[in-house]
PDB file of C-alpha atoms in Angstrom:
ATOM      1  CA  UNK A  20     -31.613  -3.376 -39.843  1.00 60.00           C
ATOM      2  CA  UNK A  21     -35.064  -3.058 -41.331  1.00 64.00           C
ATOM      3  CA  UNK A  22     -38.124  -3.496 -39.163  1.00 85.00           C
ATOM      4  CA  UNK A  23     -40.591  -6.279 -39.929  1.00 91.00           C
ATOM      5  CA  UNK A  24     -44.330  -6.565 -39.400  1.00 93.00           C
ATOM      6  CA  UNK A  25     -46.164  -9.889 -39.127  1.00 95.00           C
ATOM      7  CA  UNK A  26     -49.725 -10.809 -38.196  1.00 97.00           C
ATOM      8  CA  UNK A  27     -49.844 -12.027 -34.593  1.00 96.00           C
ATOM      9  CA  UNK A  28     -51.627 -15.279 -35.327  1.00 97.00           C
ATOM     10  CA  UNK A  29     -52.904 -17.523 -38.099  1.00 97.00           C
ATOM     11  CA  UNK A  30     -54.731 -20.833 -38.395  1.00 97.00           C
ATOM     12  CA  UNK A  31     -54.249 -23.489 -41.011  1.00 96.00           C
ATOM     13  CA  UNK A  32     -55.900 -26.857 -41.584  1.00 97.00           C
ATOM     14  CA  UNK A  33     -53.615 -29.858 -41.605  1.00 97.00           C
ATOM     15  CA  UNK A  34     -52.545 -30.774 -45.123  1.00 97.00           C
ATOM     16  CA  UNK A  35     -53.248 -27.335 -46.509  1.00 97.00           C
ATOM     17  CA  UNK A  36     -50.682 -24.729 -47.443  1.00 97.00           C
ATOM     18  CA  UNK A  37     -49.796 -22.161 -44.792  1.00 98.00           C
ATOM     19  CA  UNK A  38     -48.908 -18.759 -46.181  1.00 98.00           C
ATOM     20  CA  UNK A  39     -47.240 -16.472 -43.654  1.00 98.00           C
ATOM     21  CA  UNK A  40     -46.722 -12.852 -44.723  1.00 97.00           C
ATOM     22  CA  UNK A  41     -44.069 -10.412 -43.602  1.00 96.00           C
ATOM     23  CA  UNK A  42     -43.733  -6.721 -44.334  1.00 95.00           C
ATOM     24  CA  UNK A  43     -40.267  -5.186 -44.496  1.00 92.00           C
ATOM     25  CA  UNK A  44     -40.822  -1.960 -46.394  1.00 91.00           C
ATOM     26  CA  UNK A  45     -37.555  -0.325 -45.242  1.00 89.00           C
ATOM     27  CA  UNK A  46     -35.319  -3.172 -46.373  1.00 90.00           C
ATOM     28  CA  UNK A  47     -32.051  -2.093 -47.951  1.00 87.00           C
ATOM     29  CA  UNK A  48     -30.187  -3.660 -50.834  1.00 84.00           C
ATOM     30  CA  UNK A  49     -27.744  -5.787 -48.851  1.00 84.00           C
ATOM     31  CA  UNK A  50     -30.210  -7.151 -46.324  1.00 88.00           C
ATOM     32  CA  UNK A  51     -31.316 -10.748 -46.389  1.00 90.00           C
ATOM     33  CA  UNK A  52     -34.752 -11.999 -45.359  1.00 93.00           C
ATOM     34  CA  UNK A  53     -34.545 -14.882 -42.895  1.00 93.00           C
ATOM     35  CA  UNK A  54     -37.320 -17.057 -41.508  1.00 96.00           C
ATOM     36  CA  UNK A  55     -37.040 -18.995 -38.276  1.00 96.00           C
ATOM     37  CA  UNK A  56     -39.571 -20.746 -36.097  1.00 96.00           C
ATOM     38  CA  UNK A  57     -39.776 -21.600 -32.431  1.00 95.00           C
ATOM     39  CA  UNK A  58     -41.721 -24.568 -31.156  1.00 94.00           C
ATOM     40  CA  UNK A  59     -42.710 -24.129 -27.505  1.00 87.00           C
ATOM     41  CA  UNK A  60     -39.596 -22.911 -25.690  1.00 83.00           C
ATOM     42  CA  UNK A  61     -37.123 -24.720 -27.887  1.00 91.00           C
ATOM     43  CA  UNK A  62     -34.284 -22.939 -29.633  1.00 94.00           C
ATOM     44  CA  UNK A  63     -35.297 -21.147 -32.825  1.00 94.00           C
ATOM     45  CA  UNK A  64     -34.978 -23.263 -35.933  1.00 95.00           C
ATOM     46  CA  UNK A  65     -33.741 -21.936 -39.268  1.00 92.00           C
ATOM     47  CA  UNK A  66     -36.225 -22.407 -42.101  1.00 95.00           C
ATOM     48  CA  UNK A  67     -35.111 -20.464 -45.148  1.00 94.00           C
ATOM     49  CA  UNK A  68     -33.583 -17.208 -46.294  1.00 92.00           C
ATOM     50  CA  UNK A  69     -33.412 -15.117 -49.462  1.00 92.00           C
ATOM     51  CA  UNK A  70     -32.067 -11.911 -50.917  1.00 91.00           C
ATOM     52  CA  UNK A  71     -34.248 -11.146 -53.923  1.00 90.00           C
ATOM     53  CA  UNK A  72     -35.059 -14.402 -55.697  1.00 88.00           C
ATOM     54  CA  UNK A  73     -37.696 -16.867 -54.611  1.00 94.00           C
ATOM     55  CA  UNK A  74     -36.224 -19.803 -52.727  1.00 95.00           C
ATOM     56  CA  UNK A  75     -37.324 -23.334 -51.942  1.00 96.00           C
ATOM     57  CA  UNK A  76     -35.909 -26.016 -49.713  1.00 94.00           C
ATOM     58  CA  UNK A  77     -37.197 -29.182 -48.118  1.00 94.00           C
ATOM     59  CA  UNK A  78     -39.072 -27.267 -45.435  1.00 94.00           C
ATOM     60  CA  UNK A  79     -40.643 -24.316 -47.200  1.00 97.00           C
ATOM     61  CA  UNK A  80     -40.735 -21.820 -50.019  1.00 98.00           C
ATOM     62  CA  UNK A  81     -39.977 -18.129 -49.747  1.00 98.00           C
ATOM     63  CA  UNK A  82     -41.575 -15.657 -52.103  1.00 97.00           C
ATOM     64  CA  UNK A  83     -40.049 -12.154 -52.101  1.00 96.00           C
ATOM     65  CA  UNK A  84     -41.842  -9.380 -53.985  1.00 95.00           C
ATOM     66  CA  UNK A  85     -39.979  -7.648 -56.762  1.00 94.00           C
ATOM     67  CA  UNK A  86     -39.581  -4.452 -54.729  1.00 94.00           C
ATOM     68  CA  UNK A  87     -38.426  -6.615 -51.765  1.00 94.00           C
ATOM     69  CA  UNK A  88     -40.770  -4.792 -49.407  1.00 94.00           C
ATOM     70  CA  UNK A  89     -42.595  -7.933 -48.382  1.00 95.00           C
ATOM     71  CA  UNK A  90     -42.249 -11.683 -48.424  1.00 96.00           C
ATOM     72  CA  UNK A  91     -44.334 -14.795 -47.830  1.00 98.00           C
ATOM     73  CA  UNK A  92     -43.245 -18.029 -46.251  1.00 98.00           C
ATOM     74  CA  UNK A  93     -45.129 -21.005 -47.636  1.00 98.00           C
ATOM     75  CA  UNK A  94     -45.401 -24.346 -45.859  1.00 98.00           C
ATOM     76  CA  UNK A  95     -46.871 -26.405 -48.699  1.00 97.00           C
ATOM     77  CA  UNK A  96     -48.548 -29.140 -46.656  1.00 95.00           C
ATOM     78  CA  UNK A  97     -48.811 -28.072 -43.041  1.00 97.00           C
ATOM     79  CA  UNK A  98     -48.737 -30.743 -40.347  1.00 97.00           C
ATOM     80  CA  UNK A  99     -49.591 -30.540 -36.661  1.00 97.00           C
ATOM     81  CA  UNK A 100     -45.854 -30.407 -35.932  1.00 95.00           C
ATOM     82  CA  UNK A 101     -45.648 -27.106 -37.818  1.00 97.00           C
ATOM     83  CA  UNK A 102     -47.556 -25.393 -35.013  1.00 97.00           C
ATOM     84  CA  UNK A 103     -45.042 -22.807 -33.821  1.00 97.00           C
ATOM     85  CA  UNK A 104     -44.193 -19.125 -33.733  1.00 96.00           C
ATOM     86  CA  UNK A 105     -42.696 -18.034 -37.058  1.00 97.00           C
ATOM     87  CA  UNK A 106     -40.274 -15.137 -37.208  1.00 95.00           C
ATOM     88  CA  UNK A 107     -39.276 -13.047 -40.167  1.00 94.00           C
ATOM     89  CA  UNK A 108     -35.998 -11.175 -39.747  1.00 92.00           C
ATOM     90  CA  UNK A 109     -34.191  -8.796 -42.073  1.00 89.00           C
ATOM     91  CA  UNK A 110     -30.494  -8.360 -41.420  1.00 84.00           C
ATOM     92  CA  UNK A 111     -27.203  -7.538 -43.029  1.00 76.00           C
ATOM     93  CA  UNK A 112     -24.956  -8.394 -40.119  1.00 78.00           C
ATOM     94  CA  UNK A 113     -24.907 -10.963 -37.363  1.00 80.00           C
ATOM     95  CA  UNK A 114     -27.814 -10.172 -35.090  1.00 86.00           C
ATOM     96  CA  UNK A 115     -31.157 -11.776 -35.811  1.00 88.00           C
ATOM     97  CA  UNK A 116     -34.027  -9.539 -34.752  1.00 84.00           C
ATOM     98  CA  UNK A 117     -36.894 -11.628 -33.515  1.00 85.00           C
ATOM     99  CA  UNK A 118     -40.057  -9.586 -33.302  1.00 85.00           C
ATOM    100  CA  UNK A 119     -43.257 -11.015 -31.917  1.00 87.00           C
ATOM    101  CA  UNK A 120     -43.670 -13.271 -34.938  1.00 94.00           C
ATOM    102  CA  UNK A 121     -46.767 -15.078 -36.145  1.00 97.00           C
ATOM    103  CA  UNK A 122     -48.191 -17.835 -33.991  1.00 97.00           C
ATOM    104  CA  UNK A 123     -49.323 -20.502 -36.443  1.00 98.00           C
ATOM    105  CA  UNK A 124     -51.840 -23.066 -35.253  1.00 98.00           C
ATOM    106  CA  UNK A 125     -52.298 -26.093 -37.478  1.00 97.00           C
ATOM    107  CA  UNK A 126     -55.578 -27.833 -36.760  1.00 97.00           C
ATOM    108  CA  UNK A 127     -56.669 -31.405 -37.574  1.00 95.00           C
TER     109      UNK A 127
ATOM    110  CA  UNK B  15     -26.954 -34.271 -38.024  1.00 77.00           C
ATOM    111  CA  UNK B  16     -24.583 -31.969 -36.116  1.00 82.00           C
ATOM    112  CA  UNK B  17     -26.188 -29.844 -33.426  1.00 93.00           C
ATOM    113  CA  UNK B  18     -25.416 -27.181 -30.870  1.00 96.00           C
ATOM    114  CA  UNK B  19     -25.455 -28.440 -27.296  1.00 97.00           C
ATOM    115  CA  UNK B  20     -25.820 -26.443 -24.092  1.00 98.00           C
ATOM    116  CA  UNK B  21     -25.212 -27.225 -20.439  1.00 97.00           C
ATOM    117  CA  UNK B  22     -26.765 -27.158 -17.980  1.00 97.00           C
ATOM    118  CA  UNK B  23     -30.355 -27.334 -19.143  1.00 96.00           C
ATOM    119  CA  UNK B  24     -31.472 -25.535 -15.994  1.00 97.00           C
ATOM    120  CA  UNK B  25     -29.428 -23.434 -13.590  1.00 97.00           C
ATOM    121  CA  UNK B  26     -30.695 -21.961 -10.359  1.00 98.00           C
ATOM    122  CA  UNK B  27     -28.561 -19.339  -8.668  1.00 97.00           C
ATOM    123  CA  UNK B  28     -28.847 -16.705  -6.000  1.00 97.00           C
ATOM    124  CA  UNK B  29     -28.807 -13.022  -6.801  1.00 97.00           C
ATOM    125  CA  UNK B  30     -25.261 -11.665  -6.852  1.00 97.00           C
ATOM    126  CA  UNK B  31     -23.667 -14.984  -7.754  1.00 98.00           C
ATOM    127  CA  UNK B  32     -21.629 -15.613 -10.878  1.00 98.00           C
ATOM    128  CA  UNK B  33     -22.871 -18.115 -13.437  1.00 98.00           C
ATOM    129  CA  UNK B  34     -21.253 -19.625 -16.488  1.00 97.00           C
ATOM    130  CA  UNK B  35     -23.413 -21.045 -19.234  1.00 98.00           C
ATOM    131  CA  UNK B  36     -21.716 -23.439 -21.585  1.00 97.00           C
ATOM    132  CA  UNK B  37     -22.212 -24.228 -25.229  1.00 97.00           C
ATOM    133  CA  UNK B  38     -20.596 -26.564 -27.720  1.00 97.00           C
ATOM    134  CA  UNK B  39     -21.141 -25.120 -31.197  1.00 96.00           C
ATOM    135  CA  UNK B  40     -21.191 -27.152 -34.378  1.00 93.00           C
ATOM    136  CA  UNK B  41     -17.608 -28.196 -34.990  1.00 89.00           C
ATOM    137  CA  UNK B  42     -16.809 -26.472 -38.284  1.00 86.00           C
ATOM    138  CA  UNK B  43     -18.632 -23.239 -37.484  1.00 90.00           C
ATOM    139  CA  UNK B  44     -16.657 -20.059 -36.906  1.00 89.00           C
ATOM    140  CA  UNK B  45     -19.331 -17.639 -35.685  1.00 92.00           C
ATOM    141  CA  UNK B  46     -20.935 -17.903 -32.279  1.00 94.00           C
ATOM    142  CA  UNK B  47     -23.844 -16.114 -30.644  1.00 95.00           C
ATOM    143  CA  UNK B  48     -25.811 -15.766 -27.450  1.00 97.00           C
ATOM    144  CA  UNK B  49     -29.488 -14.804 -27.295  1.00 97.00           C
ATOM    145  CA  UNK B  50     -31.873 -14.693 -24.395  1.00 96.00           C
ATOM    146  CA  UNK B  51     -35.621 -14.987 -23.999  1.00 95.00           C
ATOM    147  CA  UNK B  52     -37.369 -13.765 -20.891  1.00 95.00           C
ATOM    148  CA  UNK B  53     -40.464 -15.833 -20.211  1.00 92.00           C
ATOM    149  CA  UNK B  54     -43.294 -14.783 -22.485  1.00 88.00           C
ATOM    150  CA  UNK B  55     -41.184 -12.291 -24.393  1.00 90.00           C
ATOM    151  CA  UNK B  56     -39.292 -12.260 -27.667  1.00 89.00           C
ATOM    152  CA  UNK B  57     -35.868 -13.702 -28.324  1.00 92.00           C
ATOM    153  CA  UNK B  58     -33.222 -10.972 -27.921  1.00 93.00           C
ATOM    154  CA  UNK B  59     -29.724 -10.858 -29.375  1.00 94.00           C
ATOM    155  CA  UNK B  60     -26.913 -10.469 -26.851  1.00 96.00           C
ATOM    156  CA  UNK B  61     -23.585 -10.924 -28.603  1.00 96.00           C
ATOM    157  CA  UNK B  62     -21.768 -12.404 -31.559  1.00 94.00           C
ATOM    158  CA  UNK B  63     -18.197 -13.704 -31.501  1.00 94.00           C
ATOM    159  CA  UNK B  64     -15.717 -14.407 -34.258  1.00 91.00           C
ATOM    160  CA  UNK B  65     -11.986 -14.949 -34.396  1.00 89.00           C
ATOM    161  CA  UNK B  66     -11.714 -14.737 -30.616  1.00 91.00           C
ATOM    162  CA  UNK B  67     -13.341 -11.391 -30.275  1.00 94.00           C
ATOM    163  CA  UNK B  68     -16.766  -9.824 -30.001  1.00 95.00           C
ATOM    164  CA  UNK B  69     -18.034  -8.752 -33.417  1.00 92.00           C
ATOM    165  CA  UNK B  70     -21.345  -7.249 -32.342  1.00 92.00           C
ATOM    166  CA  UNK B  71     -23.223  -6.780 -29.091  1.00 94.00           C
ATOM    167  CA  UNK B  72     -26.534  -5.372 -27.979  1.00 94.00           C
ATOM    168  CA  UNK B  73     -27.334  -2.850 -25.273  1.00 94.00           C
ATOM    169  CA  UNK B  74     -28.287  -5.738 -23.014  1.00 95.00           C
ATOM    170  CA  UNK B  75     -24.721  -7.066 -23.091  1.00 97.00           C
ATOM    171  CA  UNK B  76     -23.241  -4.760 -20.464  1.00 95.00           C
ATOM    172  CA  UNK B  77     -20.169  -5.118 -18.253  1.00 95.00           C
ATOM    173  CA  UNK B  78     -21.839  -7.865 -16.245  1.00 96.00           C
ATOM    174  CA  UNK B  79     -21.636 -10.169 -19.245  1.00 98.00           C
ATOM    175  CA  UNK B  80     -18.605 -11.703 -20.902  1.00 98.00           C
ATOM    176  CA  UNK B  81     -18.005 -14.415 -23.459  1.00 97.00           C
ATOM    177  CA  UNK B  82     -15.088 -16.700 -24.012  1.00 95.00           C
ATOM    178  CA  UNK B  83     -13.965 -19.547 -26.200  1.00 92.00           C
ATOM    179  CA  UNK B  84     -11.630 -21.253 -23.734  1.00 87.00           C
ATOM    180  CA  UNK B  85     -10.708 -24.103 -26.043  1.00 87.00           C
ATOM    181  CA  UNK B  86     -11.448 -25.394 -29.508  1.00 78.00           C
ATOM    182  CA  UNK B  87     -14.918 -26.632 -28.709  1.00 87.00           C
ATOM    183  CA  UNK B  88     -16.612 -24.648 -25.927  1.00 94.00           C
ATOM    184  CA  UNK B  89     -18.178 -21.207 -25.989  1.00 96.00           C
ATOM    185  CA  UNK B  90     -19.241 -19.709 -22.674  1.00 97.00           C
ATOM    186  CA  UNK B  91     -21.367 -16.853 -21.386  1.00 98.00           C
ATOM    187  CA  UNK B  92     -20.517 -15.517 -17.952  1.00 98.00           C
ATOM    188  CA  UNK B  93     -22.739 -13.306 -15.867  1.00 98.00           C
ATOM    189  CA  UNK B  94     -20.629 -11.838 -13.077  1.00 96.00           C
ATOM    190  CA  UNK B  95     -23.238 -10.788 -10.560  1.00 95.00           C
ATOM    191  CA  UNK B  96     -26.671 -12.088 -11.421  1.00 97.00           C
ATOM    192  CA  UNK B  97     -29.805 -10.024 -10.942  1.00 97.00           C
ATOM    193  CA  UNK B  98     -33.395 -11.159 -10.712  1.00 97.00           C
ATOM    194  CA  UNK B  99     -34.042  -9.756 -14.178  1.00 96.00           C
ATOM    195  CA  UNK B 100     -31.394 -12.047 -15.653  1.00 97.00           C
ATOM    196  CA  UNK B 101     -33.819 -14.928 -15.235  1.00 98.00           C
ATOM    197  CA  UNK B 102     -34.434 -16.127 -18.771  1.00 97.00           C
ATOM    198  CA  UNK B 103     -33.772 -18.856 -21.291  1.00 97.00           C
ATOM    199  CA  UNK B 104     -30.341 -18.386 -22.826  1.00 98.00           C
ATOM    200  CA  UNK B 105     -29.746 -19.737 -26.309  1.00 98.00           C
ATOM    201  CA  UNK B 106     -26.382 -20.317 -27.906  1.00 97.00           C
ATOM    202  CA  UNK B 107     -26.112 -20.412 -31.692  1.00 95.00           C
ATOM    203  CA  UNK B 108     -23.374 -20.979 -34.221  1.00 94.00           C
ATOM    204  CA  UNK B 109     -23.039 -20.429 -37.933  1.00 91.00           C
ATOM    205  CA  UNK B 110     -20.751 -20.584 -40.882  1.00 85.00           C
ATOM    206  CA  UNK B 111     -20.499 -17.806 -43.442  1.00 76.00           C
ATOM    207  CA  UNK B 112     -21.644 -18.990 -46.834  1.00 67.00           C
ATOM    208  CA  UNK B 113     -22.153 -16.802 -49.862  1.00 60.00           C
ATOM    209  CA  UNK B 114     -22.624 -13.668 -47.810  1.00 60.00           C
ATOM    210  CA  UNK B 115     -25.027 -14.871 -45.181  1.00 66.00           C
ATOM    211  CA  UNK B 116     -25.160 -16.590 -41.823  1.00 76.00           C
ATOM    212  CA  UNK B 117     -27.487 -19.514 -41.161  1.00 85.00           C
ATOM    213  CA  UNK B 118     -27.593 -19.765 -37.398  1.00 91.00           C
ATOM    214  CA  UNK B 119     -28.194 -23.049 -35.627  1.00 93.00           C
ATOM    215  CA  UNK B 120     -29.547 -22.765 -32.115  1.00 95.00           C
ATOM    216  CA  UNK B 121     -29.041 -24.974 -29.100  1.00 97.00           C
ATOM    217  CA  UNK B 122     -31.862 -26.142 -26.829  1.00 96.00           C
ATOM    218  CA  UNK B 123     -31.176 -23.392 -24.293  1.00 97.00           C
ATOM    219  CA  UNK B 124     -30.295 -23.072 -20.619  1.00 98.00           C
ATOM    220  CA  UNK B 125     -33.035 -21.894 -18.321  1.00 97.00           C
ATOM    221  CA  UNK B 126     -31.490 -19.558 -15.755  1.00 98.00           C
ATOM    222  CA  UNK B 127     -33.464 -18.865 -12.623  1.00 98.00           C
ATOM    223  CA  UNK B 128     -32.135 -16.183 -10.281  1.00 98.00           C
ATOM    224  CA  UNK B 129     -33.634 -16.199  -6.805  1.00 97.00           C
TER     225      UNK B 129
END
């Protein structure tokens, strides 16, 4: 599975959009991009996934570049409860690879 | 909303003892997983299970570990002879397979402390 690179930390003001980038330059054609988050020591929570098209659901939007080498998770109106570690994972099989992720701090 | 449940929430055991961690996946899911997270470290994949057999496992999942689906609802992880380094949070997850992908739902975890 392709390796991913994410910034270790980001800040965002409450109510503003949080844009979390992920690099996955070695992604192959059958690999999906998944985003999860972990709040404190809770179980990881699924956010969104995509293959090549941009995706949107009730939690977030996922923008995947045309060459699929990077993606951005967008939380359109961040709240304090969105403070968490966000993980980008690229897989074709079963195993999610959680790197160190991006620790997002949403501030009042 | 359906959810994955895990018991116990915290298990303390002595080194060398056997432990069984239990999970109840979401009822219509067919794929089951175990992950672990050592304190302060990243979440690591252990094993995936489908159709009553292991479909994928990591290097961590050695002969000390085993998984079982003893009935139609439970999914268990057994550690035969626990070591101090097995102390971690263990997460169970389950998923369906929709349109070529797996959306995994995680339980709240069992904190295993080996003394």
